[in-house]
XYZ file of C-alpha atoms in Angstrom:
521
model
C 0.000 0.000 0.000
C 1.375 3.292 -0.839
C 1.933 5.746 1.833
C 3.042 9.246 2.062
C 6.735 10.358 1.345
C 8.437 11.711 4.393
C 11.874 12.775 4.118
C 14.829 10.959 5.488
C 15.470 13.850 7.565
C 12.511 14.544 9.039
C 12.036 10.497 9.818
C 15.361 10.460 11.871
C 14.456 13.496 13.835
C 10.429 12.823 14.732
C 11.219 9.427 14.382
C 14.079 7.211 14.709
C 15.331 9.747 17.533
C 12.087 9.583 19.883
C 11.390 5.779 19.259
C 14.954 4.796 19.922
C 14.533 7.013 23.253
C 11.346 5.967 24.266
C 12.537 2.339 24.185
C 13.988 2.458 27.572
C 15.201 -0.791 29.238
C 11.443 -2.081 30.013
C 10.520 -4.849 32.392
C 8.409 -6.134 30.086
C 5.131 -5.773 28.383
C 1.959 -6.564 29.922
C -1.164 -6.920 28.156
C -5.061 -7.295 28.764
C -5.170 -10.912 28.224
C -2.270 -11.463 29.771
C -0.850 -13.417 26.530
C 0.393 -10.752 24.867
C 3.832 -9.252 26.180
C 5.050 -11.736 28.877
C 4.339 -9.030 31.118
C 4.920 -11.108 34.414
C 1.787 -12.366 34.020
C -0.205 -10.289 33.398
C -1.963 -8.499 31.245
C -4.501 -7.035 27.204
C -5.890 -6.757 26.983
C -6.098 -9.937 25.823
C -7.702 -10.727 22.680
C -10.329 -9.928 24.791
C -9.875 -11.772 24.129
C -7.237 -7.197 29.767
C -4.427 -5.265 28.614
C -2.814 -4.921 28.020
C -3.727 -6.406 27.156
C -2.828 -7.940 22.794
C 0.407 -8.291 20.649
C 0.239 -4.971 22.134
C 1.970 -5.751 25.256
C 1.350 -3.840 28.249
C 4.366 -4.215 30.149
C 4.696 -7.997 30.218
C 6.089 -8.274 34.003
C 9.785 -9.075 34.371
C 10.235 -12.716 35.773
C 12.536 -12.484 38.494
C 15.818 -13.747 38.660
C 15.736 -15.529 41.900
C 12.886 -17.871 40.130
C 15.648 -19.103 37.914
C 12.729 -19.237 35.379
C 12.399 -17.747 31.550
C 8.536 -17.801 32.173
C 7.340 -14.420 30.844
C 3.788 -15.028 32.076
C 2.471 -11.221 30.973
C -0.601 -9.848 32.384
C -0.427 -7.622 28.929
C -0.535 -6.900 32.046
C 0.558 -3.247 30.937
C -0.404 -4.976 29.789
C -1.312 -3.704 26.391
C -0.777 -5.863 30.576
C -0.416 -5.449 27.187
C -0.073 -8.265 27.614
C 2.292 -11.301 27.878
C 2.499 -12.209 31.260
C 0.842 -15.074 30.259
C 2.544 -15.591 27.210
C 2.797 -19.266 29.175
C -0.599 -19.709 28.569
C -1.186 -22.088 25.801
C -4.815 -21.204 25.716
C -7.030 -23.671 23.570
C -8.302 -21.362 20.946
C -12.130 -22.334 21.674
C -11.318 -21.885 25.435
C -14.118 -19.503 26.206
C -15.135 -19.988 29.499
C -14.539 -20.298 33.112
C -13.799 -23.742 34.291
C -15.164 -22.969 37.270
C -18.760 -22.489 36.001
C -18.803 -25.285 33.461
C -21.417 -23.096 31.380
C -21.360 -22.986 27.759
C -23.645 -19.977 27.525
C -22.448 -16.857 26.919
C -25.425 -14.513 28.206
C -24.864 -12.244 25.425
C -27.610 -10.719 23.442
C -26.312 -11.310 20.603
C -26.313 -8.819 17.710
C -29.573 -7.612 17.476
C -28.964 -5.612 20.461
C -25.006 -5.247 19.785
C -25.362 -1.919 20.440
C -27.277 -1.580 23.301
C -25.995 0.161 26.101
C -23.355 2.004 24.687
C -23.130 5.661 23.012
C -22.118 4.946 19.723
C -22.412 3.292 16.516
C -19.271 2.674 13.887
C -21.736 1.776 10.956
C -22.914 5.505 10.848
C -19.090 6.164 9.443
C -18.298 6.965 5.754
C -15.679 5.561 4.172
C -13.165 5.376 0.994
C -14.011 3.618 -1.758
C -11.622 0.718 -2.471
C -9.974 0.759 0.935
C -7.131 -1.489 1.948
C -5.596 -1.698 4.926
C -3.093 -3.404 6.881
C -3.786 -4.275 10.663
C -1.163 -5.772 13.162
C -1.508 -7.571 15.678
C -0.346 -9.860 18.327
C -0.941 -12.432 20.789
C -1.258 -16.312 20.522
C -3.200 -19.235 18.638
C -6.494 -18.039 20.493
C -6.380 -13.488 20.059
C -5.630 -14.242 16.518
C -8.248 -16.090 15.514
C -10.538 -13.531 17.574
C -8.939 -10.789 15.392
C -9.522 -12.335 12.096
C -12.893 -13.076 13.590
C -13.937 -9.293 14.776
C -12.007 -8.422 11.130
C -14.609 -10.651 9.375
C -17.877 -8.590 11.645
C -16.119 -5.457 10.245
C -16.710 -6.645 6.951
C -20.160 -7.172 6.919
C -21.145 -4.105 7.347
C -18.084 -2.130 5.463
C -17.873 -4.909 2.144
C -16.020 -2.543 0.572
C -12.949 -2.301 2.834
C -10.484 -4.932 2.853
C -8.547 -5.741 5.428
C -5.079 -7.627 5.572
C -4.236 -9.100 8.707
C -0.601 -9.093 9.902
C 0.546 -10.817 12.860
C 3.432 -10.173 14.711
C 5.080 -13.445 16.372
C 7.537 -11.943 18.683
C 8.891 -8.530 19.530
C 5.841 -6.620 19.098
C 6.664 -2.724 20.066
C 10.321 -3.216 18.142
C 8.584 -4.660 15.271
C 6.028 -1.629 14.927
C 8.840 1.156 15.714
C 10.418 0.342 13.130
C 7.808 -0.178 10.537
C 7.589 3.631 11.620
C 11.051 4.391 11.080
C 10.952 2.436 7.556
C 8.071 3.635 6.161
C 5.852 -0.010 6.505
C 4.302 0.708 9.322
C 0.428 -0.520 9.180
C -2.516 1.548 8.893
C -4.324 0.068 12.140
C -2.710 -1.330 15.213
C -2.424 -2.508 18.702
C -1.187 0.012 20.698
C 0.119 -0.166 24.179
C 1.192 2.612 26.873
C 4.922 2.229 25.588
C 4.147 3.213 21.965
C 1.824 5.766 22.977
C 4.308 7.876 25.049
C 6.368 7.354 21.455
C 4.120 8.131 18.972
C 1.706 10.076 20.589
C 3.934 13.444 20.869
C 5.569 12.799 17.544
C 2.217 13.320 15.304
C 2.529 9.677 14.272
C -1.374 8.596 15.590
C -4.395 9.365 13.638
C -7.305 11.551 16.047
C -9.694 9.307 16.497
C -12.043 12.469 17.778
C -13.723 13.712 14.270
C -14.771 9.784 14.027
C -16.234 9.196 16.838
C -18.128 12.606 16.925
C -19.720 11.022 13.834
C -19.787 7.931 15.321
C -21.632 9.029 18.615
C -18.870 7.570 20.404
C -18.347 9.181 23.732
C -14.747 8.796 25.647
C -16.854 8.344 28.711
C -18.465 5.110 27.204
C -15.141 3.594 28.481
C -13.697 2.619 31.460
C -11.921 6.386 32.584
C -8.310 4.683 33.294
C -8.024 2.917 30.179
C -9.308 5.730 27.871
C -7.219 8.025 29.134
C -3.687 6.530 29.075
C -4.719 7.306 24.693
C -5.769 10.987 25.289
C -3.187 13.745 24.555
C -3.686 17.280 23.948
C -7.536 16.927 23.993
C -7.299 14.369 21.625
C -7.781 10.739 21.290
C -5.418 8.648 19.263
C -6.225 5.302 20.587
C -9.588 3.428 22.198
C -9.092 0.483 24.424
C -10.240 -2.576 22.682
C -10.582 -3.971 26.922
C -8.653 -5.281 29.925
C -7.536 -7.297 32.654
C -7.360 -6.710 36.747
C -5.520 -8.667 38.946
C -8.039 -11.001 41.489
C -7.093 -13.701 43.814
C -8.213 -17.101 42.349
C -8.879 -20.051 45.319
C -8.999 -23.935 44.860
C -12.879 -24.879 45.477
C -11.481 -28.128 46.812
C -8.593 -27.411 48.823
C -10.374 -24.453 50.806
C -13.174 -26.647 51.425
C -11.132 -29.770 53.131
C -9.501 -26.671 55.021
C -12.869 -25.493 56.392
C -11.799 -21.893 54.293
C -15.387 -19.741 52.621
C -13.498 -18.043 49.879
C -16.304 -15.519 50.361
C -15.229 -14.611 54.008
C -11.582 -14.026 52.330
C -11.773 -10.210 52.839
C -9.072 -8.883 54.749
C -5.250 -9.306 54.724
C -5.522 -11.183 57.978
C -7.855 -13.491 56.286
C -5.757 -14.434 53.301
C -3.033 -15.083 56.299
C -5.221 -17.353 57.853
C -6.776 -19.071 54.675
C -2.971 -19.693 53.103
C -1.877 -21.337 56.541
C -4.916 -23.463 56.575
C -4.439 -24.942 52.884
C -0.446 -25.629 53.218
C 0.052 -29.339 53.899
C 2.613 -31.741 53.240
C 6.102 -31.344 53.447
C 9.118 -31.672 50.836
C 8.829 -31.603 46.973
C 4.982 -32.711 47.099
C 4.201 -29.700 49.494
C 1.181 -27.617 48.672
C 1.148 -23.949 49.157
C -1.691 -21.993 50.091
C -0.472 -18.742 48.056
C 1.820 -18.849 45.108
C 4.204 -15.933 45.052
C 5.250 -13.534 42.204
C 7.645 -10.687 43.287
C 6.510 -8.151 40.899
C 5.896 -4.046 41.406
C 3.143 -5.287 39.146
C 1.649 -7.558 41.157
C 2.289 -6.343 45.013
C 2.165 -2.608 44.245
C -1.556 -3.090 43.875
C -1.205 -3.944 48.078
C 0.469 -0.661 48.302
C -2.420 1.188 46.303
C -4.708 -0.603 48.487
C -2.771 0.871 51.478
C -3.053 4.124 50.359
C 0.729 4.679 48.782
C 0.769 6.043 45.645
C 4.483 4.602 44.709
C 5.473 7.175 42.785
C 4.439 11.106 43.741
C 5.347 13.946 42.255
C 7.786 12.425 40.475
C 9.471 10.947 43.610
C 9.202 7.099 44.698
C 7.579 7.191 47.659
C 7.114 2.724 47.870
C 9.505 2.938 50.790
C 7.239 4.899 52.910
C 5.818 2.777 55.764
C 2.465 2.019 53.862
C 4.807 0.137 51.388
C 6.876 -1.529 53.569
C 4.062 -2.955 55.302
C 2.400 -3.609 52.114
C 6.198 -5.788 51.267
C 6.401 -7.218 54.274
C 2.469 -8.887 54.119
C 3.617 -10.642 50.735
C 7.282 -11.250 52.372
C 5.598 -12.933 55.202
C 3.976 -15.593 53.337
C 7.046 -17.016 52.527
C 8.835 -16.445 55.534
C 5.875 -18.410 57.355
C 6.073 -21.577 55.193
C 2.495 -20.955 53.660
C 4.092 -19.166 50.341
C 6.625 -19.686 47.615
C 7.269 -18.742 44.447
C 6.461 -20.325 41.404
C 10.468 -20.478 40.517
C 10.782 -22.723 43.855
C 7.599 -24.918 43.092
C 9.741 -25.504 39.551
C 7.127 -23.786 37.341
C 7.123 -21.324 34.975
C 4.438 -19.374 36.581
C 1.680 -19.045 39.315
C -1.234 -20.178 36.545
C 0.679 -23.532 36.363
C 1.047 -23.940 39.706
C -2.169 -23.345 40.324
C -3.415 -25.662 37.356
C -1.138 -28.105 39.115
C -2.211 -27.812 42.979
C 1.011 -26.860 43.838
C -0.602 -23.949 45.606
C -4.117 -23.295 46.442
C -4.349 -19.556 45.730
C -2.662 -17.086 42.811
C -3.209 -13.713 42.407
C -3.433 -13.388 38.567
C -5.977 -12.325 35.982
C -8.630 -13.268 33.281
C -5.887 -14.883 31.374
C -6.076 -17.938 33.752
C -9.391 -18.514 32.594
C -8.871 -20.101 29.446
C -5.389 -21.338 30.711
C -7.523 -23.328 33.259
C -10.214 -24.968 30.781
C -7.331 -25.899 28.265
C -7.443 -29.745 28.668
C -3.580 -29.213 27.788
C -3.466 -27.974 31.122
C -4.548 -31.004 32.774
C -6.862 -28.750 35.066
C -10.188 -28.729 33.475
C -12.231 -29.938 36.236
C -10.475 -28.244 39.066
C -13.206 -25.503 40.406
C -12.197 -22.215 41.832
C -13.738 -19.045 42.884
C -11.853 -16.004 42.000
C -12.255 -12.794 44.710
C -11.524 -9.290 44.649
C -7.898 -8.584 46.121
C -8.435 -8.784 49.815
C -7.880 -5.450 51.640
C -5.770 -3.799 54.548
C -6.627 -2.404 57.867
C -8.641 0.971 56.500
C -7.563 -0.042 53.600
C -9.201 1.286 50.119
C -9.754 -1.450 46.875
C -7.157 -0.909 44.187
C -6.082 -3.408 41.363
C -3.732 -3.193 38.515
C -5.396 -3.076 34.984
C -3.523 -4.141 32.007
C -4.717 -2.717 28.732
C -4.030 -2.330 24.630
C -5.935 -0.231 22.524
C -6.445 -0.031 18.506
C -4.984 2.811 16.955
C -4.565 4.421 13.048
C -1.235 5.330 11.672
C -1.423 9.206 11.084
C 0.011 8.575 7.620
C -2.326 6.049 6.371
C -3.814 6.434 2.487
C -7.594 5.777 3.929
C -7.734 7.615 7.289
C -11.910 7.293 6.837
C -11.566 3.365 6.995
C -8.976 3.095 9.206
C -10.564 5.136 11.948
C -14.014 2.623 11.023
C -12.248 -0.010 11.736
C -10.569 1.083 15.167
C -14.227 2.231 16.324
C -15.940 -0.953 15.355
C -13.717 -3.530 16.929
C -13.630 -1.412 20.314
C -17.648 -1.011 19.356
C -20.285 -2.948 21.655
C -21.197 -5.407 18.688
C -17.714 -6.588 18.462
C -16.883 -6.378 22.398
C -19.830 -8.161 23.128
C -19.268 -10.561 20.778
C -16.031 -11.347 22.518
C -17.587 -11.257 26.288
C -17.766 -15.380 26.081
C -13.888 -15.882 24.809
C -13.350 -15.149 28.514
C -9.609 -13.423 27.354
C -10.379 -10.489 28.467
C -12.749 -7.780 29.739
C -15.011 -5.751 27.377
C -13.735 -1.927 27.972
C -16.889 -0.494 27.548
C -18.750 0.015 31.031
C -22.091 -0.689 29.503
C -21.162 -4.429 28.879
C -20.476 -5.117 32.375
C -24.140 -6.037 32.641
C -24.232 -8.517 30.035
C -25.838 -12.007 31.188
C -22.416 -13.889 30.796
C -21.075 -11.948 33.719
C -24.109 -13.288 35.858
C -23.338 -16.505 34.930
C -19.915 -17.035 35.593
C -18.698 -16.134 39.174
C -15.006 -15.207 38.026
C -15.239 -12.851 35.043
C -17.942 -11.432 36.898
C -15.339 -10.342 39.477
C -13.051 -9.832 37.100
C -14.842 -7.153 35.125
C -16.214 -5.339 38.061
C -12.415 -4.796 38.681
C -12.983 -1.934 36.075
C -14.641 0.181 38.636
C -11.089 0.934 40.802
C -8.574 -0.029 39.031
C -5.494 1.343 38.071
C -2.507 1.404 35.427
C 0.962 0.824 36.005
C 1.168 3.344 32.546
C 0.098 5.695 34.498
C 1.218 5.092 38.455
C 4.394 3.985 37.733
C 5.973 7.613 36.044
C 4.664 7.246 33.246
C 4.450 4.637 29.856
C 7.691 5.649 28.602
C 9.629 5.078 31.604
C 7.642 2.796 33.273
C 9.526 -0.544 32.147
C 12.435 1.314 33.570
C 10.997 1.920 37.121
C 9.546 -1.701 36.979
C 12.862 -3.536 35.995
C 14.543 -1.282 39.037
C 11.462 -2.185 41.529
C 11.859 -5.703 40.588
C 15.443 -6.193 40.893
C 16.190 -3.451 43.132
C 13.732 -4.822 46.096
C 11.294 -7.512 44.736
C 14.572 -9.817 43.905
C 16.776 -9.313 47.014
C 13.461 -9.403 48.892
C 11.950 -12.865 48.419
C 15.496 -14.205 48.444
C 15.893 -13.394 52.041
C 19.704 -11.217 51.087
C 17.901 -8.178 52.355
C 15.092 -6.240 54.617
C 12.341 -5.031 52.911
C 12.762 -1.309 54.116
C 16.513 -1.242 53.095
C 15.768 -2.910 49.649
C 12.650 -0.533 49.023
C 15.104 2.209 50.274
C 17.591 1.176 47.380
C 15.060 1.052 45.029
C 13.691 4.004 45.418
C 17.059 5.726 44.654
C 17.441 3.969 41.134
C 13.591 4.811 40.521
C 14.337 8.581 41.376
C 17.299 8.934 39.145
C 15.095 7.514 36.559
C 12.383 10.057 36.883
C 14.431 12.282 36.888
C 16.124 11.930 33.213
C-alpha cells in the first residue's frame, strides 16, 4: 500500500530519535489478556480476548531472577498488561469460558442488540471507496483467531474495505517502531502505553475524535483509566479494545477440606489465615496456600490498596511505611512456610502452579481462565472461585489493569476506513461478541451487565475490577519510563526481597534511589 513520502530527515528526527529514546530498558510488556507481552503475568488486553492487554503488550512483568525461570507469564498486564504475562498460557483457541462455572452460555444478546448500552455506533461512518488496509496484531493461537474473527464482523457491514491481517510473532513494540522508522508501518494497530508515550507526541497517531463525533462515540463510554492513558492534547489517538485486573483465584477443593469460605476471604488477615490453613505436606509434594510472584506489578496493587501512591510527584515514595508494610504482608507468606514462588515450586508461573495444585491460591488475571479450561493444562475440572484482592486495615480497593488499545497510523492512504475499523472492533457489537472468549474484559462500562457476567462467578469479578482499578502506565511515572521503574522495583527490592539477602525497608530504600534517578532523566 502506498503511503506518504516523508523525508529521510525529518524520519530520523520525529522518528528514529524519539522511538529509539522511548525504548527504555522495560521490564516487560503486559497486556489485557495477559498473553500478549510476557508481562509477568499479566496483562490485554487480551484478545479480549485485559491489557494490556494484545500483541500490544502492556508491560509484560519481568520474571525475576531468583525464580531461575524464563517464564514471561504477561498480564499484557501493561499490559497492552499489554499483555504477555501469560505468554505461558497455551490457551485452547475455543477456550471460552470459566472452568469454574462449566457453562457454555455466553449470556450475550447477541447482535440484534449489539449496540445496546453504549453511546455509539461505527456503521454511521463513511468511508473510501476501495480501501485497503493493513492491521497488526499480536498475541497467541487463540487473540488471533478472535482478530480475524472481529475483522470478518467489520466486513459485513463495510464490504467494501479490505482488510489484511498481519501478525506479529515476537517482539511486538520493536517490530512496529520500526515499521515507523521504515516507512511499513500498518494503517491500524495494537497500541500499548509504551508506543503511545512514542508516537503520541511525535504526530505519528491518527485523532480518532472527528470519528467518533460522527460515530456518537463518547470517551466516557469507556472505562476512565483505560481511555485516558490514549488521550493527549484533547485528543484521542487510541480506544481500548478492553482489559484485565488482577483477582485472587482459590482452589474450590482445597479451601473446602480446610474449612476456608473463599467468600469470608476479605481482609489481609484473612488471606493469612486461609494460606496457613491450605499448606500441607512437606518436601517436593508440598502444597502452598499462596503462590508468590515478586513483581511491582503484582504487590504494588497492596500498596495502592494501602493508600501509597508509589510514585508522587515524580518521587518514589514505595519505601514509605504504607509500602513496607504492604512488602512485608507478601514477604511474610514465605517467611511463614504458607508461600513460595512459582520459581521454587519448579514452574514457569503461578497459573501452572495453580493448574497443578502446587498452591491453592494465585493472584493473577482473566488470562487464567482459558489457561484453566485448556485440557492441555490437565486442570479442566479443578473448580475455583476467584475474589476481589483482599484489603488492609482501612484499607481502600485498588487493582492493577492491564490494557491495549487499537490505533490508526497518522500517515495512512484511507484515514476514513482506518478510523471505522478502530471504532468498530472497540464497538459494543464486536466487544460483546467477545464477552464469552473469557480473554479479556469488554472496555466499555455498559457491557459489564451482560448475562455472561451473571453466569460465571469469576469474570464477573473480574470485570467489576474496572470500577477501581489502576494502570501501572500511568502510576508507575509514566508509559515511557515505566519498564524502567519496573525492571529497578523488581530487581532493586522484589529480587533481594523474596530471596531473604535483604530487609524489605533497606531494599525498598535502594530502590527508590534507582527509581528517582530515573524520573528524573
Amino acid at each position: 500500500m502506498s503511503r506518504r513520502h516523508i523525508s529521510s530527515f525529518m524520519l530520523t528526527m520525529a522518528v528514529v530519535i524519539p522511538l529509539l529514546a522511548a525504548c527504555g530498558g522495560g521490564g516487560g510488556e503486559t497486556n489485557s489478556t495477559g498473553s500478549q507481552s510476557g508481562a509477568t503475568a499479566a496483562t490485554t488486553s487480551g484478545g479480549t480476548e485485559p491489557t494490556a492487554a494484545t500483541g500490544a503488550n502492556e508491560t509484560a512483568a519481568t520474571t525475576s531472577a531468583m525464580t531461575n525461570s524464563n517464564a514471561n507469564e504477561n498480564a499484557n498486564a501493561n499490559s497492552n498488561a499489554n499483555e504477555n504475562a501469560n505468554a505461558n498460557s497455551n490457551a485452547n483457541e475455543n477456550a471460552s469460558t470459566n472452568a469454574n462455572s462449566n457453562s457454555n452460555a455466553s449470556g450475550s444478546s447477541g447482535a440484534a442488540n449489539a449496540t445496546a448500552g453504549a453511546s455509539g455506533d461505527a456503521t454511521k461512518l463513511q468511508v473510501e471507496d476501495g480501501a485497503a488496509l493493513t492491521f497488526s496484531v499480536s498475541g497467541n493461537a487463540t487473540e488471533q483467531k478472535l482478530y480475524q474473527e472481529g475483522v470478518a464482523r467489520f466486513n459485513k457491514v463495510f464490504p467494501n474495505v479490505k482488510v489484511t491481517v498481519q501478525p506479529v510473532p515476537s517482539d511486538y513494540d520493536t517490530t512496529i517502531k520500526a515499521g515507523f522508522s521504515g516507512g511499513t508501518a500498518p494503517d491500524v494497530f495494537l497500541l500499548d502505553g509504551e508506543l503511545m508515550g512514542a508516537f503520541g507526541p511525535n504526530k505519528l497517531l491518527l485523532p480518532l475524535d472527528d470519528a467518533m463525533s460522527t460515530a456518537g462515540v463518547q470517551a466516557s463510554d469507556y472505562y476512565d483509566p483505560l481511555i485516558k492513558l490514549y488521550q493527549m492534547d484533547n485528543q484521542t489517538f487510541g480506544i481500548p479494545k478492553d482489559f484485565n485486573p488482577l483477582v485472587i483465584f482459590v482452589n474450590n477443593d482445597m479451601a473446602q477440606k480446610a474449612g476456608v469460605d473463599p467468600a469470608s476471604i476479605k481482609t489481609w488477615d484473612n488471606l493469612t489465615d486461609a494460606a496457613q490453613k491450605m499448606t500441607s505436606g512437606e518436601g517436593p509434594g508440598k502444597t502452598y496456600g499462596m503462590c508468590l510472584n515478586p513483581d511491582i506489578q503484582r504487590y504494588g496493587a497492596s500498596m495502592l490498596q494501602n493508600g501509597n501512591p508509589i510514585i508522587q510527584d515524580k518521587k518514589a515514595v514505595f519505601n514509605q511505611q504504607s509500602g513496607v508494610d504492604a512488602m512485608n504482608f507478601w514477604y511474610n507468606f514465605k517467611k511463614a512456610g504458607t508461600g513460595a514462588t512459582f520459581g521454587d515450586m519448579g514452574k514457569g508461573w503461578c497459573g501452572e502452579a495453580f493448574a497443578g495444585k502446587n498452591a491453592a491460591m494465585v493472584m493473577e488475571g482473566g488470562w487464567l481462565l482459558p489457561f484453566m479450561s485448556d485440557p492441555a493444562n490437565g486442570a479442566t475440572d479443578l473448580k475455583y472461585t476467584a475474589i476481589p484482592l483482599p484489603l488492609p486495615p482501612n484499607g481502600k480497593q485498588a487493582t492493577w489493569l492491564f490494557t491495549n488499545a487499537f490505533a490508526a497510523n497518522a500517515q495512512t492512504k484511507y484515514p476514513k476506513a482506518a478510523a471505522a475499523l478502530v471504532l468498530y472492533l472497540t464497538g459494543a457489537q464486536n466487544e460483546q461478541a467477545l464477552i464469552p472468549s473469557g480473554l479479556a474484559q469488554p472496555s466499555l462500562k455498559a457491557l459489564a451487565d451482560d448475562p455472561y457476567f451473571q453466569q460465571n462467578q469469576a469474570a464477573q469479578v473480574l470485570v467489576q475490577a474496572g470500577q477501581y482499578g489502576l494502570l501501572a502506565d500511568t502510576v508507575l511515572g509514566g508509559p515511557v519510563k515505566k519498564g524502567d521503574v519496573i525492571n529497578a522495583i523488581n530487581k532493586g527490592a522484589m529480587e533481594p526481597i523474596f530471596l531473604g539477602s535483604q530487609a524489605p525497608q533497606d531494599a525498598l530504600n535502594a530502590a527508590a534511589q534507582q527509581v528517582d534517578q530515573i524520573l528524573s532523566q
